[in-house]
Each structure stands twice: as C-alpha cells, then as structure tokens.
XYZ file of C-alpha atoms in Angstrom:
431
model
C 46.339 56.884 97.234
C 43.476 56.160 99.623
C 41.793 60.075 100.153
C 42.083 60.214 96.447
C 39.968 57.663 95.328
C 37.756 58.958 98.357
C 38.018 62.473 96.711
C 37.021 60.836 93.601
C 34.165 58.898 94.886
C 32.727 61.330 96.449
C 32.888 63.600 93.369
C 30.792 60.886 91.662
C 28.547 60.433 94.213
C 28.667 64.633 93.694
C 27.902 63.960 90.405
C 24.927 62.204 90.141
C 23.499 63.888 92.647
C 23.394 66.731 90.572
C 22.135 64.509 87.710
C 19.688 63.206 89.817
C 17.884 66.653 90.810
C 18.416 68.011 87.045
C 16.894 65.759 85.489
C 13.437 65.576 87.861
C 13.020 68.833 88.195
C 13.497 69.680 84.539
C 11.246 66.461 83.716
C 8.282 67.965 85.792
C 9.287 71.282 84.542
C 8.646 70.131 80.835
C 5.763 68.822 81.580
C 3.987 71.615 82.916
C 4.439 73.772 79.977
C 3.762 71.344 77.341
C 0.213 70.807 79.506
C 0.032 74.555 79.008
C 1.569 75.086 75.491
C -0.312 72.187 73.352
C -3.851 73.290 75.256
C -2.574 76.611 72.924
C -1.425 75.750 70.061
C -5.185 73.095 69.714
C -6.646 75.538 71.229
C -8.869 76.294 68.234
C -9.274 71.331 67.396
C -11.027 72.088 71.564
C -12.935 75.123 70.740
C -14.879 72.539 68.017
C -14.876 69.081 69.824
C -16.099 70.501 73.223
C -18.560 73.774 72.147
C -20.484 74.571 69.901
C -19.997 74.695 66.581
C -22.735 76.892 65.578
C -20.393 80.805 66.774
C -17.067 79.537 65.884
C -15.354 82.860 66.782
C -17.657 82.330 69.968
C -16.040 79.523 71.120
C -12.619 79.787 70.276
C -12.955 82.921 72.343
C -14.139 81.027 75.126
C -11.896 78.164 74.838
C -9.234 81.098 75.336
C -10.954 82.183 78.027
C -11.236 78.623 79.934
C -7.304 79.381 79.344
C -7.638 82.562 81.152
C -10.274 80.773 83.881
C -6.747 77.854 84.491
C -4.577 80.982 85.454
C -7.195 81.997 88.292
C -6.357 78.170 90.218
C -2.855 79.080 90.579
C -2.215 81.686 93.030
C -4.865 78.788 94.944
C -2.192 76.168 93.674
C 0.780 78.860 95.293
C -0.421 78.160 98.063
C -1.457 75.873 98.665
C 1.549 74.205 97.574
C 3.869 76.665 98.732
C 2.727 75.820 102.484
C 3.562 71.997 101.467
C 6.820 73.404 100.571
C 7.953 75.242 103.305
C 6.498 73.163 106.243
C 7.184 69.236 104.579
C 9.267 69.976 102.183
C 10.449 70.971 98.190
C 10.155 67.303 97.102
C 7.141 66.505 98.188
C 5.501 70.035 97.164
C 7.176 69.203 93.656
C 5.770 65.451 93.973
C 2.411 65.730 94.360
C 1.982 68.930 92.212
C 3.517 66.590 89.220
C 1.195 64.948 90.104
C -2.321 66.478 89.650
C -0.310 68.022 86.685
C -0.711 64.581 84.545
C -4.050 64.050 85.998
C -5.715 67.443 84.429
C -4.593 66.361 81.289
C -5.686 63.166 81.356
C -9.445 64.796 81.846
C -8.694 66.416 78.782
C -8.037 64.052 76.934
C -10.719 61.783 77.474
C -13.063 64.264 77.569
C -16.547 63.752 75.647
C -17.602 65.945 73.052
C -20.014 68.797 72.608
C -22.542 66.635 70.519
C -23.049 64.465 72.112
C -22.686 65.440 76.236
C -23.463 68.830 75.950
C -22.666 71.630 77.517
C -21.157 69.110 80.214
C -17.915 68.918 77.571
C -17.375 72.595 78.116
C -17.527 72.096 81.606
C -15.588 69.286 82.648
C -12.689 70.967 80.517
C -13.303 74.237 82.869
C -12.621 71.565 85.477
C -8.811 69.816 83.788
C -8.024 73.160 83.909
C -8.410 74.249 86.959
C -6.849 71.482 88.412
C -4.050 71.937 85.459
C -3.906 75.894 87.447
C -4.204 74.254 91.211
C -1.048 71.903 89.875
C 1.565 74.264 88.027
C 0.457 77.412 90.663
C 3.035 74.803 92.499
C 5.315 73.669 90.653
C 7.035 76.362 89.424
C 7.292 77.731 92.878
C 8.542 74.476 94.250
C 10.849 73.645 91.513
C 12.446 76.836 91.093
C 13.443 77.595 95.922
C 14.436 73.251 94.288
C 17.093 73.737 92.087
C 18.221 77.808 93.942
C 17.918 75.689 96.847
C 20.431 72.991 95.246
C 23.103 74.844 93.423
C 26.120 75.676 94.064
C 25.581 79.899 95.008
C 27.939 80.984 92.347
C 26.497 79.183 88.906
C 23.065 79.290 90.681
C 22.392 82.013 87.908
C 23.724 79.238 85.191
C 21.261 75.864 87.083
C 18.359 78.808 86.731
C 18.578 78.699 83.421
C 16.902 75.140 83.667
C 13.594 76.445 84.331
C 13.044 77.708 81.458
C 15.436 75.222 79.360
C 13.287 72.391 79.829
C 9.945 74.541 79.949
C 11.102 75.785 76.321
C 12.180 71.539 75.107
C 8.514 70.484 76.102
C 6.787 74.188 74.332
C 8.805 72.621 72.058
C 7.779 68.633 72.240
C 4.790 70.023 71.981
C 4.593 72.115 68.989
C 6.517 69.117 67.259
C 3.855 67.229 67.217
C 1.629 68.959 66.225
C 3.315 70.423 63.339
C 3.853 66.301 62.780
C -0.066 64.913 63.154
C -1.249 68.278 60.906
C 1.070 66.872 58.511
C 0.179 63.477 58.608
C -3.462 63.559 59.893
C -6.555 64.634 57.778
C -8.205 68.120 59.190
C -11.297 65.333 59.389
C -9.091 63.013 61.931
C -7.120 66.142 63.836
C -10.945 67.286 64.451
C -12.479 64.290 65.837
C -9.513 62.409 67.592
C -6.128 63.556 66.453
C -5.236 66.609 69.221
C -6.420 64.266 71.681
C -3.448 62.641 71.554
C -1.093 65.836 73.103
C -3.327 65.431 76.188
C -3.301 61.840 76.748
C 0.895 61.817 76.410
C 0.930 64.747 78.765
C -0.799 62.405 81.490
C 1.847 59.825 80.938
C 4.187 61.655 81.259
C 3.265 63.135 84.918
C 3.011 59.699 85.657
C 7.776 58.962 84.832
C 8.013 62.237 85.731
C 6.062 61.883 89.518
C 9.177 58.362 89.577
C 11.518 60.469 88.549
C 10.399 63.068 91.807
C 10.785 60.527 93.985
C 14.140 59.361 94.201
C 14.881 62.943 94.690
C 16.412 64.377 97.965
C 15.538 66.975 100.054
C 17.174 70.386 99.725
C 20.171 71.265 102.220
C 18.704 74.934 103.388
C 15.065 73.569 104.097
C 16.929 69.967 106.228
C 19.296 72.954 107.961
C 15.542 74.706 109.149
C 15.054 73.944 113.106
C 11.592 72.888 113.885
C 10.062 76.206 115.304
C 11.287 77.790 112.098
C 9.376 75.789 109.724
C 6.256 75.967 111.918
C 6.128 79.738 112.430
C 1.955 81.157 110.586
C 2.837 81.464 107.198
C 0.670 84.636 106.873
C 2.888 86.945 109.055
C 5.573 86.282 107.253
C 3.927 86.666 103.660
C 2.511 90.129 105.544
C 6.421 90.615 106.919
C 7.541 90.166 103.249
C 5.268 92.329 100.943
C 7.810 95.096 99.466
C 9.371 90.612 98.142
C 6.088 89.521 96.948
C 5.333 93.426 94.666
C 8.754 92.834 93.968
C 8.274 89.625 92.195
C 4.709 91.053 90.934
C 6.825 93.819 88.988
C 9.407 92.064 87.877
C 7.151 90.140 86.612
C 3.852 91.418 85.036
C 6.392 92.471 81.503
C 8.031 89.039 81.360
C 5.336 87.116 81.700
C 2.424 88.533 78.438
C 5.139 89.125 76.477
C 6.351 85.780 76.989
C 3.354 84.213 76.923
C 2.950 86.416 73.299
C 5.952 85.064 71.613
C 6.803 82.159 72.838
C 4.210 80.599 73.275
C 0.623 81.774 71.541
C 2.480 82.854 68.389
C 1.536 80.054 66.064
C -2.027 80.032 67.444
C -2.073 83.376 66.558
C -0.832 83.533 62.939
C -2.212 80.932 62.036
C -6.314 82.158 63.547
C -5.456 85.896 62.795
C -3.841 86.478 60.289
C -4.382 83.154 58.296
C -1.028 81.673 57.941
C -0.513 77.762 57.491
C -1.160 75.843 60.658
C 2.000 73.665 59.620
C 4.360 76.419 59.217
C 3.101 78.673 61.740
C 4.132 75.401 64.145
C 8.000 74.636 62.607
C 8.695 78.575 62.783
C 8.185 79.013 66.098
C 10.308 75.300 66.460
C 13.140 77.570 64.849
C 12.714 80.567 67.833
C 11.709 78.005 70.372
C 15.629 76.698 69.849
C 16.539 80.013 69.356
C 15.947 80.609 72.879
C 17.754 77.587 74.887
C 20.715 78.134 73.066
C 20.771 81.681 73.843
C 19.348 80.711 78.249
C 22.679 78.724 79.092
C 25.041 82.136 77.269
C 22.000 84.844 79.311
C 22.617 83.111 82.895
C 26.283 82.884 83.418
C 26.680 86.300 82.053
C 24.100 86.784 85.275
C 26.801 85.105 87.788
C 29.540 87.212 86.117
C 28.478 91.080 86.130
C 24.774 90.526 88.591
C 21.276 89.660 87.933
C 20.269 93.473 88.000
C 21.572 94.256 84.993
C 20.823 91.400 83.071
C 17.216 91.599 83.650
C 17.210 95.508 82.185
C 19.047 94.709 79.243
C 16.525 91.965 78.386
C 13.344 94.699 79.489
C 14.451 97.058 77.779
C 15.769 95.466 73.881
C 12.261 93.198 74.510
C 10.655 96.751 74.357
C 12.278 97.885 71.671
C 12.001 94.804 69.359
C 8.338 94.441 69.891
C 6.414 97.097 67.551
C 9.340 96.240 64.271
C 8.785 92.563 64.556
C 4.779 93.031 65.058
C 5.715 94.707 62.023
C 7.217 92.349 60.460
C 4.774 89.414 61.126
C 2.234 89.463 58.885
C 1.128 86.372 56.616
C 4.212 84.539 55.580
C 6.364 81.518 58.155
C 9.818 83.143 57.875
C 8.071 86.724 59.372
C 7.383 84.328 62.382
C 10.746 82.551 62.406
C 12.587 85.717 62.449
C 9.953 87.602 65.329
C 9.495 84.737 67.066
C 14.275 84.511 66.803
C 14.694 88.175 68.276
C 11.981 89.045 70.684
C 12.918 84.970 72.452
C 16.802 86.347 72.696
C 16.032 89.124 74.258
C 13.452 87.861 76.494
C 15.452 84.337 77.180
C 17.893 87.148 79.862
C 15.297 87.562 82.146
C 13.859 84.493 81.540
C 16.528 83.216 81.975
C 16.959 83.982 85.549
C 14.641 85.046 87.781
C 14.141 81.713 88.689
C 17.294 82.118 91.174
C 16.252 86.057 91.278
C 13.006 85.478 93.186
C 14.785 82.852 95.354
C 17.233 84.897 96.383
C 14.835 87.746 97.259
C 13.304 85.154 100.731
C 14.743 83.837 103.892
C 14.507 79.978 103.796
C 11.160 78.964 105.600
C 8.768 80.937 103.031
C 10.870 81.243 100.357
C 8.722 78.860 98.388
C 5.196 80.671 99.569
C 6.180 83.781 99.195
C 7.135 82.910 95.539
C 4.585 81.041 94.495
C 1.015 83.432 95.453
C 2.767 86.699 93.923
C 3.881 84.783 90.279
C 0.392 82.936 91.284
C -1.078 86.591 90.315
C 0.635 87.929 88.076
C 0.483 84.898 85.434
C -3.331 84.877 86.832
C -4.202 88.328 86.803
C -1.489 88.738 83.654
C 0.134 86.385 82.031
C -3.703 84.294 81.406
C -5.277 87.114 80.425
C -2.771 88.343 76.975
C -4.041 85.469 75.106
C -7.837 86.854 75.116
C -7.143 90.108 75.483
C -4.664 89.813 72.187
C -7.488 87.783 70.060
C -10.133 90.444 70.991
C -8.525 93.653 70.478
C -6.962 92.630 67.142
C -11.013 91.350 66.532
C -11.879 94.617 67.397
C -8.937 96.940 65.120
C -7.281 97.397 68.147
C -3.898 95.171 67.884
C -2.064 98.082 68.660
C -3.171 98.635 71.369
C -2.372 95.574 73.055
C 1.255 96.239 71.355
C 1.510 99.337 73.836
C -0.117 97.401 76.929
C 2.787 94.912 76.290
C 5.880 98.090 75.992
C 4.434 99.393 79.649
C 4.253 96.425 81.971
C 8.261 96.308 80.554
C 8.858 99.292 81.692
C 7.544 98.009 85.007
C 9.119 95.539 85.173
C 12.448 97.749 84.871
C 11.365 100.263 87.276
C 10.772 97.372 89.662
C 14.822 95.834 88.963
C 16.138 98.913 90.743
C 14.370 98.657 93.719
C 15.632 95.030 94.119
C 19.931 94.752 96.075
C 21.800 92.795 94.141
C 22.083 88.776 94.484
C 24.515 87.260 93.057
C 26.277 84.918 94.779
C 24.228 85.009 97.848
C 24.135 81.946 100.846
C 20.603 80.490 100.706
C 21.025 78.783 103.381
C 20.558 81.644 105.549
C-alpha cells in the first residue's frame, strides 16, 4: 500500500511537472506568434499611422519591408539566445526572450504618429521590430529545444505539436481580436487608436509568460552535461555540425514561405490586393486556423508511429500539389479564402507539427539550441521575412504567378533534403 501511495504521488508530481512545461512553453510561444500575426493583420493601419499618407502604396510597402527587417535580427537572436541556452540553460534563454519580445510589442503600441513626429514614428517602429526580431530569433529554438528535451522520447513527435498549436492559438487570438475590433470600432477609430490595442495586450501577455517561465525547471539533458561540455568553444562546434545546419535550412525554406503565405498574411493579402471585406477575411482565417490546430496532433502522433521522414514528404508534396488549385480558387469571396486556407494548412500541418522534434534530434545536447537557432533564423529571415513583400510586389506588377512557382520550388527543395537526414523517431536526446 505504501508503495502504491508513493507511486501515485510520484505520478501526480510528474503530471504537474509536465503541465508546467506545456503551459510555460506554450504561453510564451503563443505570445511570440501573436505579435507577428497582429503586425501582418494590422499592417494597413500601421502604414496609415506611422508613415506618410501622401502615397498609400508606398506606405504599405514600407510597413511590409519593416516586417521583413524584423527578421534580419532573428539570426542574431538565434545566436545570442542559443548561446545562453547552451551555456546557461534553456529556461534562462526562454525567459529572457519572452521579456524582450513583450517590450518590443509595447513600443509599437505607444509609438507616436507620423503626423505628430514625422519620420521618428517610422524609426521607432523599425527599432521595435528589430527588438522583437532579436527576441523571437531566440524564442523558437529555445522553446523547441526545451520541449523536445522534456518530452518522453516515444511521444516527442506528439509533444512537438505544442509549438505550432500554441503559436496558432496566438495567431487565432490576434485574428479574432482583429475581427472583433473591425466590427465594433469605426474605420476612423481603428485608424486613430484601435490598432494599438492588440500590441498593448501583447505586452501584457508577455509579462504573464515571463512569470510562468520563471517557475519552470531546467531539462535533465542540459543538467546532465559536464561543465567542460557546456563551455566548449561555440564556433568550432557550429562548423563541425555544418551539415546539420544546412539540413535545417533545407527543411525550412519551403515550410516557412508556404506557411507565411497561407497561415499568416492570407487575410491581409485578400483584403488589400483582392479587395475582400476585411472583417469577413479575418473570420475566414479563423476557420482555416482551427483546421490547422486540429490537424497538428494527427500528424504528430503519426510521426511517432511511422517516422518523421514519411510525414515530412507527405506534407511538402501535398502543399505543392494543392498550392496552385487553392490559389486559383481564391478570388473575392470569404468562403474561397476559408476553403483555400483549410486545405493548405492541413498539409502544412504535417511538417509544422514535427519539425521542432526533427531539428532537436539532429544535434547533440551541447550545441542543440544554437545549432537549431542560427540556421533556422537565417532561413526564416531570408525566405519567410521577405515572402509577404515579394508576394505583394509581384502582384502589384501583374506577376503574381511567379511567386507561386517560387513557393513550389522551395517545397521541392525541402523534399530533397528529407532524403539527406536520418530517421530520428524515438531518439534519446540525453546523449
């Protein structure tokens, strides 16, 4: 009986520890994705408030360019926070990252308008995005590494789905908030002050995530390392694992572009370029993201049964095959946007569900955070960060089809790289 009670108490403690891990990781990751989603969603209002109104097209392109510039800081964030994660601890890296991200969101929420301070408003926006880029460049690899090391190895694919699940919840919350504000506030109020509300909320959520992460414990894999292993020179290790770094880039290029197209900027693209009603476009996006969240655990569990590589291939191939049909379907109706996003996000979910685990499984413990963070951030900056701008610009000159070809080529690159990686299902990350 004593043994049974002890085992029961141990199980309760383990359950609480797992819950703390999932909530602490998820809330911080959700805030990061929320920040990036609301920027894309409210880009037209940001352009109107923080840039000159004399040329609306130039203003929106400048706003999207700063969206891309924010990605430039991500590789630096990947290295800085990756170094912290591999030297000081995963928990410390995650905590610092979410604090810095919240500060950047707050800066955008209180930024003065172009009419009141001129170009300084645009500069403040740029500074805030660089701060967020630095923080978010460290957030994702730190949280991916932490979650992968805390997960039971036979369920790591399923646990890894938390990254995109929580991230999509953040996007969904931002999208719903945008739809509600667009319905409740007049266009004049939205342009004047309504667009600031989501950024101020983002700052407050970041503070809450900071408190949650401060209560988390460090991973056993990191604590099992010796002091000597934690202080090995970083750059030689990065060079030694250059093949794995290249594999991270190759696996990410297609996913990051196709995801930003269909999962993040599709509602804004539909309303600005296709002239769809903004509120209706946002509600259509909600439908697509709910489908995405529902698909993630399916793919995650499947990868734990049949392996990572078949799921990655199915995801990229399905996304490539359906991209043109769903693009042709999308015209000016919200139902078309809802169907297009749902179909594409179902297939995108395959790779999105498990890449956090795949990345972590490619590297040893002593280089895992920075090994994932630097190449991943470079890839997302170079390809994901430029995707909205490139899509909008090509559409503005009547060459939107070129962007679709570009996206499919990158997905094909991803499939090719799948064949270069080992099958890592069930790998022990403590070695």
